[in-house]
Amino acid sequence: MADIDLIPHDYRTWLTQQAMLRRYVSATVVLNIVFALAGGLLQFSNSNAESRLEALKAENAITQQQQIQLEQLQSQQAEYEKQLSLLHG
């Protein structure tokens, strides 16, 4: 009598399958949340890197503009020194 199972085999199988399905759905939901968070983090990191890149490009453009202005001033100074030497004779 001890070997008689009061829960039918089909019902026990169904319960096992339901538990496995719940685990699978839970794991799928968790993975989707993790992937969504990772995607958001990557997007945030990318936008932050792009903004830093734009700032560096703007800074580099200012530096190039200053370099051009310096070269113009140096050529103007050389021209003035040439004129001064001609005046002094």
mmCIF file of C-alpha atoms in Angstrom:
data_model
loop_
_atom_site.group_PDB
_atom_site.id
_atom_site.type_symbol
_atom_site.label_atom_id
_atom_site.label_comp_id
_atom_site.label_asym_id
_atom_site.label_seq_id
_atom_site.Cartn_x
_atom_site.Cartn_y
_atom_site.Cartn_z
ATOM 1 C CA MET A 1 0.000 0.000 0.000
ATOM 2 C CA ALA A 2 2.943 2.330 0.591
ATOM 3 C CA ASP A 3 3.836 2.300 -3.112
ATOM 4 C CA ILE A 4 0.462 3.684 -4.211
ATOM 5 C CA ASP A 5 0.792 7.247 -5.516
ATOM 6 C CA LEU A 6 -2.268 9.374 -4.881
ATOM 7 C CA ILE A 7 -1.239 11.989 -7.500
ATOM 8 C CA PRO A 8 -1.806 10.756 -11.050
ATOM 9 C CA HIS A 9 1.279 10.608 -13.283
ATOM 10 C CA ASP A 10 -0.209 12.928 -15.931
ATOM 11 C CA TYR A 11 -1.042 15.562 -13.332
ATOM 12 C CA ARG A 12 2.448 15.312 -11.791
ATOM 13 C CA THR A 13 3.972 15.719 -15.279
ATOM 14 C CA TRP A 14 1.731 18.712 -15.938
ATOM 15 C CA LEU A 15 2.796 20.326 -12.640
ATOM 16 C CA THR A 16 6.465 19.747 -13.495
ATOM 17 C CA GLN A 17 5.977 21.254 -16.939
ATOM 18 C CA GLN A 18 4.183 24.263 -15.452
ATOM 19 C CA ALA A 19 7.046 24.835 -13.015
ATOM 20 C CA MET A 20 9.578 24.572 -15.854
ATOM 21 C CA LEU A 21 7.519 26.983 -17.955
ATOM 22 C CA ARG A 22 7.396 29.501 -15.093
ATOM 23 C CA ARG A 23 11.165 29.253 -14.671
ATOM 24 C CA TYR A 24 11.700 29.685 -18.418
ATOM 25 C CA VAL A 25 9.401 32.721 -18.591
ATOM 26 C CA SER A 26 11.037 34.250 -15.513
ATOM 27 C CA ALA A 27 14.512 33.702 -16.956
ATOM 28 C CA THR A 28 13.418 35.186 -20.288
ATOM 29 C CA VAL A 29 11.962 38.264 -18.587
ATOM 30 C CA VAL A 30 15.105 38.746 -16.500
ATOM 31 C CA LEU A 31 17.330 38.397 -19.576
ATOM 32 C CA ASN A 32 15.217 40.908 -21.496
ATOM 33 C CA ILE A 33 15.484 43.377 -18.637
ATOM 34 C CA VAL A 34 19.248 42.867 -18.437
ATOM 35 C CA PHE A 35 19.626 43.352 -22.198
ATOM 36 C CA ALA A 36 17.458 46.478 -22.125
ATOM 37 C CA LEU A 37 19.492 47.944 -19.262
ATOM 38 C CA ALA A 38 22.753 47.075 -21.016
ATOM 39 C CA GLY A 39 21.494 48.712 -24.212
ATOM 40 C CA GLY A 40 20.478 51.838 -22.325
ATOM 41 C CA LEU A 41 23.828 51.962 -20.572
ATOM 42 C CA LEU A 42 25.671 51.590 -23.877
ATOM 43 C CA GLN A 43 23.541 54.304 -25.461
ATOM 44 C CA PHE A 44 24.220 56.642 -22.528
ATOM 45 C CA SER A 45 27.935 55.889 -22.701
ATOM 46 C CA ASN A 46 27.947 56.463 -26.458
ATOM 47 C CA SER A 47 26.162 59.812 -26.185
ATOM 48 C CA ASN A 48 28.568 60.873 -23.433
ATOM 49 C CA ALA A 49 31.556 59.920 -25.597
ATOM 50 C CA GLU A 50 30.080 61.769 -28.581
ATOM 51 C CA SER A 51 29.581 64.934 -26.539
ATOM 52 C CA ARG A 52 33.180 64.748 -25.310
ATOM 53 C CA LEU A 53 34.323 64.222 -28.903
ATOM 54 C CA GLU A 54 32.401 67.295 -30.061
ATOM 55 C CA ALA A 55 33.941 69.340 -27.241
ATOM 56 C CA LEU A 56 37.415 68.180 -28.234
ATOM 57 C CA LYS A 57 36.731 68.996 -31.884
ATOM 58 C CA ALA A 58 35.580 72.492 -30.918
ATOM 59 C CA GLU A 59 38.645 72.940 -28.727
ATOM 60 C CA ASN A 60 40.872 71.746 -31.570
ATOM 61 C CA ALA A 61 39.176 74.153 -33.985
ATOM 62 C CA ILE A 62 39.840 77.038 -31.606
ATOM 63 C CA THR A 63 43.458 75.939 -31.315
ATOM 64 C CA GLN A 64 43.834 75.824 -35.094
ATOM 65 C CA GLN A 65 42.214 79.243 -35.388
ATOM 66 C CA GLN A 66 44.638 80.607 -32.812
ATOM 67 C CA GLN A 67 47.550 79.018 -34.695
ATOM 68 C CA ILE A 68 46.468 80.705 -37.934
ATOM 69 C CA GLN A 69 46.077 84.021 -36.128
ATOM 70 C CA LEU A 70 49.540 83.620 -34.565
ATOM 71 C CA GLU A 71 51.097 82.942 -37.965
ATOM 72 C CA GLN A 72 49.403 86.046 -39.384
ATOM 73 C CA LEU A 73 50.659 88.170 -36.501
ATOM 74 C CA GLN A 74 54.173 86.778 -36.888
ATOM 75 C CA SER A 75 54.203 87.591 -40.595
ATOM 76 C CA GLN A 76 52.871 91.080 -39.818
ATOM 77 C CA GLN A 77 55.598 91.515 -37.187
ATOM 78 C CA ALA A 78 58.244 90.423 -39.699
ATOM 79 C CA GLU A 79 56.863 92.950 -42.191
ATOM 80 C CA TYR A 80 56.968 95.735 -39.572
ATOM 81 C CA GLU A 81 60.522 94.821 -38.596
ATOM 82 C CA LYS A 82 61.513 94.914 -42.279
ATOM 83 C CA GLN A 83 59.929 98.370 -42.658
ATOM 84 C CA LEU A 84 61.647 99.552 -39.462
ATOM 85 C CA SER A 85 65.041 98.375 -40.689
ATOM 86 C CA LEU A 86 64.455 100.199 -43.990
ATOM 87 C CA LEU A 87 63.584 103.395 -42.090
ATOM 88 C CA HIS A 88 66.706 103.178 -39.944
ATOM 89 C CA GLY A 89 68.672 102.747 -43.038
#
